[in-house]
PDB file of C-alpha atoms in Angstrom:
ATOM      1  CA  VAL D   1     -13.769 -12.331   5.304  1.00 44.00           C
ATOM      2  CA  VAL D   2     -11.032 -13.721   6.766  1.00 49.00           C
ATOM      3  CA  ALA D   3      -9.488 -12.099   9.780  1.00 43.00           C
ATOM      4  CA  LEU D   4      -6.847 -13.444  12.039  1.00 46.00           C
ATOM      5  CA  LEU D   5      -5.491 -11.027  14.415  1.00 41.00           C
ATOM      6  CA  THR D   6      -7.302  -9.092  17.556  1.00 37.00           C
ATOM      7  CA  CYS D   7      -6.563  -5.914  16.659  1.00 42.00           C
ATOM      8  CA  PRO D   8      -9.995  -3.609  16.217  1.00 40.00           C
ATOM      9  CA  LEU D   9     -11.132  -4.223  11.697  1.00 40.00           C
ATOM     10  CA  PRO D  10     -11.076  -1.054   9.972  1.00 43.00           C
ATOM     11  CA  PRO D  11     -14.780  -0.447   8.130  1.00 43.00           C
ATOM     12  CA  LEU D  12     -14.860  -1.440   4.580  1.00 41.00           C
ATOM     13  CA  LEU D  13     -16.378   1.273   3.336  1.00 41.00           C
ATOM     14  CA  PRO D  14     -15.498   4.575   3.971  1.00 41.00           C
ATOM     15  CA  VAL D  15     -12.209   2.701   4.124  1.00 43.00           C
ATOM     16  CA  SER D  16      -9.924   4.926   6.737  1.00 43.00           C
ATOM     17  CA  PRO D  17      -6.861   3.928   8.039  1.00 44.00           C
ATOM     18  CA  PRO D  18      -7.104   1.340  10.444  1.00 45.00           C
ATOM     19  CA  PRO D  19      -7.659   2.004  14.368  1.00 41.00           C
ATOM     20  CA  PRO D  20      -4.469   2.188  16.374  1.00 39.00           C
ATOM     21  CA  CYS D  21      -3.721  -1.166  17.307  1.00 37.00           C
ATOM     22  CA  PRO D  22      -1.999  -1.833  20.961  1.00 33.00           C
ATOM     23  CA  ALA D  23       1.613  -3.214  20.145  1.00 29.00           C
ATOM     24  CA  ARG D  24       1.728  -3.280  17.046  1.00 34.00           C
ATOM     25  CA  ARG D  25       4.820  -4.540  15.801  1.00 36.00           C
ATOM     26  CA  ARG D  26       4.091  -7.708  18.286  1.00 42.00           C
ATOM     27  CA  PRO D  27       1.997 -10.887  16.491  1.00 47.00           C
ATOM     28  CA  GLN D  28      -1.420 -10.471  17.233  1.00 75.00           C
ATOM     29  CA  ASN D  29      -1.525 -14.156  16.530  1.00 87.00           C
ATOM     30  CA  ALA D  30       1.179 -16.676  16.027  1.00 89.00           C
ATOM     31  CA  PHE D  31       0.356 -18.436  12.759  1.00 91.00           C
ATOM     32  CA  THR D  32       3.372 -19.468  10.872  1.00 93.00           C
ATOM     33  CA  GLY D  33       4.300 -21.067   7.559  1.00 95.00           C
ATOM     34  CA  ALA D  34       3.270 -19.679   4.173  1.00 95.00           C
ATOM     35  CA  LEU D  35       0.174 -18.234   2.757  1.00 92.00           C
ATOM     36  CA  PRO D  36      -2.516 -21.165   1.204  1.00 88.00           C
ATOM     37  CA  GLU D  37      -3.324 -21.053  -2.919  1.00 84.00           C
ATOM     38  CA  ILE D  38      -7.474 -19.590  -2.354  1.00 81.00           C
ATOM     39  CA  ASP D  39      -7.800 -18.948  -6.021  1.00 72.00           C
ATOM     40  CA  ARG D  40     -11.277 -21.184  -5.581  1.00 75.00           C
ATOM     41  CA  MET D  41     -12.367 -18.812  -3.120  1.00 78.00           C
ATOM     42  CA  ARG D  42     -14.314 -16.546  -5.548  1.00 77.00           C
ATOM     43  CA  SER D  43     -16.553 -14.949  -3.039  1.00 83.00           C
ATOM     44  CA  LEU D  44     -13.583 -13.758  -0.286  1.00 88.00           C
ATOM     45  CA  LEU D  45     -13.965  -9.617   0.248  1.00 90.00           C
ATOM     46  CA  TYR D  46     -11.924  -9.548   2.821  1.00 91.00           C
ATOM     47  CA  PHE D  47      -8.454 -10.891   4.043  1.00 91.00           C
ATOM     48  CA  ASP D  48      -6.252  -9.308   6.948  1.00 91.00           C
ATOM     49  CA  VAL D  49      -4.100 -11.694   8.485  1.00 92.00           C
ATOM     50  CA  HIS D  50      -2.004  -8.808   9.935  1.00 91.00           C
ATOM     51  CA  ALA D  51       0.631  -9.095  12.810  1.00 92.00           C
ATOM     52  CA  ASN D  52       0.916 -12.574  12.530  1.00 94.00           C
ATOM     53  CA  LEU D  53       4.298 -15.021  11.736  1.00 93.00           C
ATOM     54  CA  LEU D  54       3.873 -16.195   8.638  1.00 95.00           C
ATOM     55  CA  THR D  55       6.925 -16.451   5.790  1.00 97.00           C
ATOM     56  CA  GLY D  56       6.723 -17.307   1.926  1.00 97.00           C
ATOM     57  CA  THR D  57       5.490 -15.550  -1.107  1.00 97.00           C
ATOM     58  CA  LEU D  58       2.246 -13.759  -1.403  1.00 96.00           C
ATOM     59  CA  PRO D  59       0.162 -16.499  -3.270  1.00 93.00           C
ATOM     60  CA  ALA D  60      -0.896 -15.848  -7.014  1.00 92.00           C
ATOM     61  CA  GLY D  61      -4.121 -16.415  -6.403  1.00 91.00           C
ATOM     62  CA  LEU D  62      -4.601 -14.648  -3.527  1.00 92.00           C
ATOM     63  CA  VAL D  63      -4.115 -10.925  -5.862  1.00 92.00           C
ATOM     64  CA  ALA D  64      -6.755 -12.853  -8.061  1.00 90.00           C
ATOM     65  CA  GLN D  65      -9.873 -12.349  -6.187  1.00 90.00           C
ATOM     66  CA  PRO D  66     -12.357 -10.375  -8.224  1.00 88.00           C
ATOM     67  CA  ARG D  67     -14.629  -9.449  -5.234  1.00 91.00           C
ATOM     68  CA  MET D  68     -11.847  -8.528  -2.782  1.00 92.00           C
ATOM     69  CA  MET D  69     -11.926  -5.243  -0.776  1.00 94.00           C
ATOM     70  CA  TYR D  70      -9.499  -5.417   1.849  1.00 94.00           C
ATOM     71  CA  LEU D  71      -6.519  -7.134   1.237  1.00 94.00           C
ATOM     72  CA  GLY D  72      -4.221  -7.141   4.064  1.00 94.00           C
ATOM     73  CA  VAL D  73      -0.989  -8.853   5.140  1.00 95.00           C
ATOM     74  CA  GLY D  74       1.293  -6.073   6.627  1.00 95.00           C
ATOM     75  CA  ASN D  75       3.757  -6.909   9.745  1.00 95.00           C
ATOM     76  CA  ASN D  76       4.064 -10.387   8.555  1.00 96.00           C
ATOM     77  CA  ALA D  77       8.128 -12.010   7.016  1.00 97.00           C
ATOM     78  CA  LEU D  78       6.583 -12.157   3.823  1.00 98.00           C
ATOM     79  CA  GLU D  79       9.420 -11.959   0.790  1.00 98.00           C
ATOM     80  CA  GLY D  80       9.893 -12.009  -2.902  1.00 96.00           C
ATOM     81  CA  PRO D  81       8.142 -10.049  -5.515  1.00 96.00           C
ATOM     82  CA  VAL D  82       4.413  -9.209  -5.332  1.00 95.00           C
ATOM     83  CA  PRO D  83       2.573 -11.087  -8.210  1.00 94.00           C
ATOM     84  CA  ASP D  84       0.287  -8.838 -10.690  1.00 93.00           C
ATOM     85  CA  VAL D  85      -2.860  -7.161  -8.450  1.00 92.00           C
ATOM     86  CA  SER D  86      -4.696  -6.461 -11.604  1.00 91.00           C
ATOM     87  CA  ARG D  87      -7.617  -8.758 -11.435  1.00 89.00           C
ATOM     88  CA  LEU D  88      -8.746  -7.078  -8.081  1.00 90.00           C
ATOM     89  CA  ALA D  89      -8.994  -4.236  -9.975  1.00 82.00           C
ATOM     90  CA  PRO D  90     -13.386  -4.639 -10.070  1.00 84.00           C
ATOM     91  CA  SER D  91     -13.561  -3.972  -5.988  1.00 92.00           C
ATOM     92  CA  LEU D  92     -10.325  -3.637  -4.732  1.00 95.00           C
ATOM     93  CA  VAL D  93     -10.464  -0.305  -2.072  1.00 96.00           C
ATOM     94  CA  ALA D  94      -7.333  -0.872   0.564  1.00 96.00           C
ATOM     95  CA  LEU D  95      -4.136  -2.442  -0.067  1.00 96.00           C
ATOM     96  CA  ASP D  96      -1.828  -3.163   3.063  1.00 96.00           C
ATOM     97  CA  LEU D  97       1.766  -5.351   2.420  1.00 97.00           C
ATOM     98  CA  SER D  98       3.729  -3.492   5.057  1.00 97.00           C
ATOM     99  CA  ALA D  99       6.442  -4.100   7.227  1.00 97.00           C
ATOM    100  CA  ASN D 100       7.056  -7.265   5.418  1.00 97.00           C
ATOM    101  CA  HIS D 101      10.154  -8.332   3.535  1.00 98.00           C
ATOM    102  CA  PHE D 102       8.604  -7.682  -0.833  1.00 98.00           C
ATOM    103  CA  SER D 103      11.602  -7.615  -2.878  1.00 97.00           C
ATOM    104  CA  GLY D 104      11.562  -5.815  -6.546  1.00 95.00           C
ATOM    105  CA  PRO D 105      10.207  -3.268  -8.565  1.00 91.00           C
ATOM    106  CA  LEU D 106       6.242  -2.246  -7.456  1.00 88.00           C
ATOM    107  CA  PRO D 107       3.214  -5.127  -7.565  1.00 88.00           C
ATOM    108  CA  PRO D 108       2.179  -5.149 -11.317  1.00 87.00           C
ATOM    109  CA  GLY D 109      -1.181  -4.231 -12.424  1.00 88.00           C
ATOM    110  CA  LEU D 110      -1.407  -1.165  -9.359  1.00 87.00           C
ATOM    111  CA  GLY D 111      -2.250   1.212 -12.086  1.00 84.00           C
ATOM    112  CA  ALA D 112      -6.127  -1.001 -12.952  1.00 88.00           C
ATOM    113  CA  LEU D 113      -6.444  -0.265  -9.074  1.00 91.00           C
ATOM    114  CA  GLU D 114      -9.005   2.643  -9.742  1.00 90.00           C
ATOM    115  CA  LEU D 115     -11.045   2.232  -7.009  1.00 94.00           C
ATOM    116  CA  MET D 116      -8.612   1.719  -4.088  1.00 94.00           C
ATOM    117  CA  LYS D 117      -8.526   4.801  -1.400  1.00 95.00           C
ATOM    118  CA  VAL D 118      -5.533   3.077   0.666  1.00 96.00           C
ATOM    119  CA  LEU D 119      -2.079   1.554  -0.698  1.00 95.00           C
ATOM    120  CA  SER D 120      -0.281   0.932   2.293  1.00 96.00           C
ATOM    121  CA  LEU D 121       3.831  -0.244   1.234  1.00 96.00           C
ATOM    122  CA  HIS D 122       5.863   0.382   3.883  1.00 97.00           C
ATOM    123  CA  ASP D 123       8.765  -0.810   5.173  1.00 97.00           C
ATOM    124  CA  ASN D 124       9.897  -3.842   3.053  1.00 97.00           C
ATOM    125  CA  ARG D 125      12.299  -4.131  -0.048  1.00 97.00           C
ATOM    126  CA  PHE D 126      11.121  -2.298  -2.946  1.00 96.00           C
ATOM    127  CA  THR D 127      13.332  -1.315  -5.118  1.00 95.00           C
ATOM    128  CA  GLY D 128      13.355   0.675  -8.564  1.00 91.00           C
ATOM    129  CA  PRO D 129      11.513   4.060  -9.765  1.00 88.00           C
ATOM    130  CA  LEU D 130       8.766   5.634  -8.623  1.00 83.00           C
ATOM    131  CA  SER D 131       7.660   7.942 -11.275  1.00 71.00           C
ATOM    132  CA  ALA D 132       9.265   6.357 -13.949  1.00 53.00           C
ATOM    133  CA  PRO D 133       7.040   4.417 -17.152  1.00 49.00           C
ATOM    134  CA  GLY D 134       6.303   1.133 -15.947  1.00 44.00           C
ATOM    135  CA  GLY D 135       6.692   2.528 -12.156  1.00 45.00           C
ATOM    136  CA  PHE D 136       4.713   4.550 -10.021  1.00 51.00           C
ATOM    137  CA  GLY D 137       4.170   7.344 -12.346  1.00 52.00           C
ATOM    138  CA  ALA D 138       2.155   5.443 -15.086  1.00 57.00           C
ATOM    139  CA  PRO D 139      -0.113   4.382 -12.626  1.00 54.00           C
ATOM    140  CA  PHE D 140      -0.414   6.640 -10.679  1.00 64.00           C
ATOM    141  CA  ALA D 141      -2.886   8.847 -13.632  1.00 68.00           C
ATOM    142  CA  ASN D 142      -5.632   6.129 -12.958  1.00 79.00           C
ATOM    143  CA  LEU D 143      -5.441   5.826  -9.404  1.00 86.00           C
ATOM    144  CA  SER D 144      -8.639   8.567  -8.820  1.00 87.00           C
ATOM    145  CA  ALA D 145      -9.969   7.219  -5.569  1.00 93.00           C
ATOM    146  CA  LEU D 146      -6.518   7.155  -4.056  1.00 92.00           C
ATOM    147  CA  GLN D 147      -6.445   9.195  -0.550  1.00 94.00           C
ATOM    148  CA  TYR D 148      -3.924   7.787   1.744  1.00 95.00           C
ATOM    149  CA  MET D 149      -0.337   5.961   0.224  1.00 93.00           C
ATOM    150  CA  TYR D 150       3.029   4.888   2.849  1.00 95.00           C
ATOM    151  CA  VAL D 151       5.829   4.586   0.473  1.00 95.00           C
ATOM    152  CA  ASP D 152       8.181   5.041   2.689  1.00 96.00           C
ATOM    153  CA  GLY D 153      10.662   2.816   4.047  1.00 97.00           C
ATOM    154  CA  ASN D 154      11.964   0.925   1.236  1.00 97.00           C
ATOM    155  CA  ARG D 155      14.780   1.389  -1.503  1.00 97.00           C
ATOM    156  CA  PHE D 156      12.351   3.529  -3.871  1.00 94.00           C
ATOM    157  CA  THR D 157      15.202   5.716  -6.372  1.00 93.00           C
ATOM    158  CA  GLY D 158      14.591   8.908  -8.772  1.00 90.00           C
ATOM    159  CA  PRO D 159      12.286  11.856  -8.511  1.00 88.00           C
ATOM    160  CA  LEU D 160       9.063  11.462  -6.866  1.00 84.00           C
ATOM    161  CA  PRO D 161       5.772  10.827  -8.717  1.00 79.00           C
ATOM    162  CA  PRO D 162       3.652  13.219 -10.281  1.00 74.00           C
ATOM    163  CA  PHE D 163       0.390  13.833  -7.867  1.00 75.00           C
ATOM    164  CA  ALA D 164      -1.901  15.345 -10.573  1.00 71.00           C
ATOM    165  CA  GLY D 165      -3.791  12.128 -11.283  1.00 75.00           C
ATOM    166  CA  ALA D 166      -4.350  11.472  -7.393  1.00 82.00           C
ATOM    167  CA  PRO D 167      -6.759  14.832  -7.273  1.00 85.00           C
ATOM    168  CA  GLN D 168      -8.310  13.249  -3.855  1.00 91.00           C
ATOM    169  CA  LEU D 169      -4.865  12.398  -2.018  1.00 90.00           C
ATOM    170  CA  LEU D 170      -4.941  13.375   1.648  1.00 93.00           C
ATOM    171  CA  GLU D 171      -1.583  11.691   2.711  1.00 93.00           C
ATOM    172  CA  ALA D 172       1.587  10.916   1.014  1.00 91.00           C
ATOM    173  CA  VAL D 173       4.529   9.410   3.103  1.00 94.00           C
ATOM    174  CA  LEU D 174       7.635   9.162   0.661  1.00 94.00           C
ATOM    175  CA  SER D 175       9.971   9.107   3.567  1.00 96.00           C
ATOM    176  CA  ARG D 176      13.030   6.710   4.148  1.00 97.00           C
ATOM    177  CA  ASN D 177      13.364   6.033   0.579  1.00 97.00           C
ATOM    178  CA  GLU D 178      16.961   7.177  -1.853  1.00 96.00           C
ATOM    179  CA  LEU D 179      14.140   9.718  -3.600  1.00 94.00           C
ATOM    180  CA  ASP D 180      16.280  12.622  -5.666  1.00 94.00           C
ATOM    181  CA  GLY D 181      15.369  15.793  -7.512  1.00 90.00           C
ATOM    182  CA  PRO D 182      12.657  18.108  -6.503  1.00 88.00           C
ATOM    183  CA  LEU D 183       9.051  17.817  -5.277  1.00 83.00           C
ATOM    184  CA  PRO D 184       6.345  18.454  -8.088  1.00 78.00           C
ATOM    185  CA  ASP D 185       5.952  22.087  -9.025  1.00 75.00           C
ATOM    186  CA  ARG D 186       2.053  22.120  -8.828  1.00 71.00           C
ATOM    187  CA  ILE D 187       1.495  19.152  -6.393  1.00 75.00           C
ATOM    188  CA  ALA D 188       0.029  22.693  -3.821  1.00 70.00           C
ATOM    189  CA  ALA D 189      -2.421  23.447  -7.232  1.00 71.00           C
ATOM    190  CA  THR D 190      -3.634  20.297  -8.221  1.00 75.00           C
ATOM    191  CA  ASN D 191      -4.215  18.623  -5.165  1.00 76.00           C
ATOM    192  CA  THR D 192      -6.351  20.632  -3.178  1.00 83.00           C
ATOM    193  CA  HIS D 193      -7.241  18.090  -0.642  1.00 87.00           C
ATOM    194  CA  LEU D 194      -3.226  17.129   0.794  1.00 87.00           C
ATOM    195  CA  LYS D 195      -2.941  17.153   4.378  1.00 89.00           C
ATOM    196  CA  ARG D 196       0.364  15.750   4.518  1.00 90.00           C
ATOM    197  CA  VAL D 197       3.342  14.987   2.485  1.00 88.00           C
ATOM    198  CA  ASP D 198       6.853  13.361   4.191  1.00 92.00           C
ATOM    199  CA  ALA D 199       9.389  12.938   2.102  1.00 91.00           C
ATOM    200  CA  HIS D 200      12.483  13.077   5.276  1.00 94.00           C
ATOM    201  CA  SER D 201      15.420  10.861   4.824  1.00 96.00           C
ATOM    202  CA  ASN D 202      15.614  10.943   1.048  1.00 95.00           C
ATOM    203  CA  ALA D 203      17.677  13.691  -1.745  1.00 95.00           C
ATOM    204  CA  LEU D 204      15.572  15.407  -2.096  1.00 93.00           C
ATOM    205  CA  THR D 205      17.137  19.232  -3.945  1.00 93.00           C
ATOM    206  CA  GLY D 206      15.812  22.680  -5.125  1.00 88.00           C
ATOM    207  CA  THR D 207      12.856  24.976  -3.563  1.00 87.00           C
ATOM    208  CA  LEU D 208       9.673  24.065  -1.933  1.00 82.00           C
ATOM    209  CA  PRO D 209       7.052  24.566  -4.370  1.00 76.00           C
ATOM    210  CA  ALA D 210       4.839  27.778  -4.107  1.00 72.00           C
ATOM    211  CA  GLY D 211       1.517  26.738  -2.198  1.00 66.00           C
ATOM    212  CA  LEU D 212       3.071  24.257  -0.059  1.00 66.00           C
ATOM    213  CA  VAL D 213       3.922  26.061   3.316  1.00 61.00           C
TER     214      VAL D 213
END
């Protein structure tokens, strides 16, 4: 376990959104510089360096830990594209890359994370489609355990992804992007557990799906 912050840590299982952290936007420590390669730490289960002053890119070795359950690097100044995350598939339950400067398309290999319950990519510079082949639409079909999805505050384009492949989804926050088109017409019927859909500040059109309101 590596945890370099002062906020309470969320439980490993069951995973839920992290508890409120006072002054979440200010550093909870003041670690600087780049994240080191840790490709030899094959027993690492929990890595959280949330809210520091870290820079540079996300090391490929960090997203290749076969036993990792929680990976959290939110609220730093990391940048660049995210490496393939498919090697985290055997055990990852929560992925938090939020509030950095990550760019490019969605992380490759995202669809392999079949046990993932929490995905937090908000407030970065990700671009491209969410629902086209190669975007979030294709891997979404495999994320059957996903409960919380936060992709707001990026530069995603195109239509909203279908939600049928995530029957356990409780919250989907997609606001402050450049998404267009209608809401998925069967979202209320296929996602019976859904409690919150936030898609404000996009360019969505059409009518509200039946059963959503």
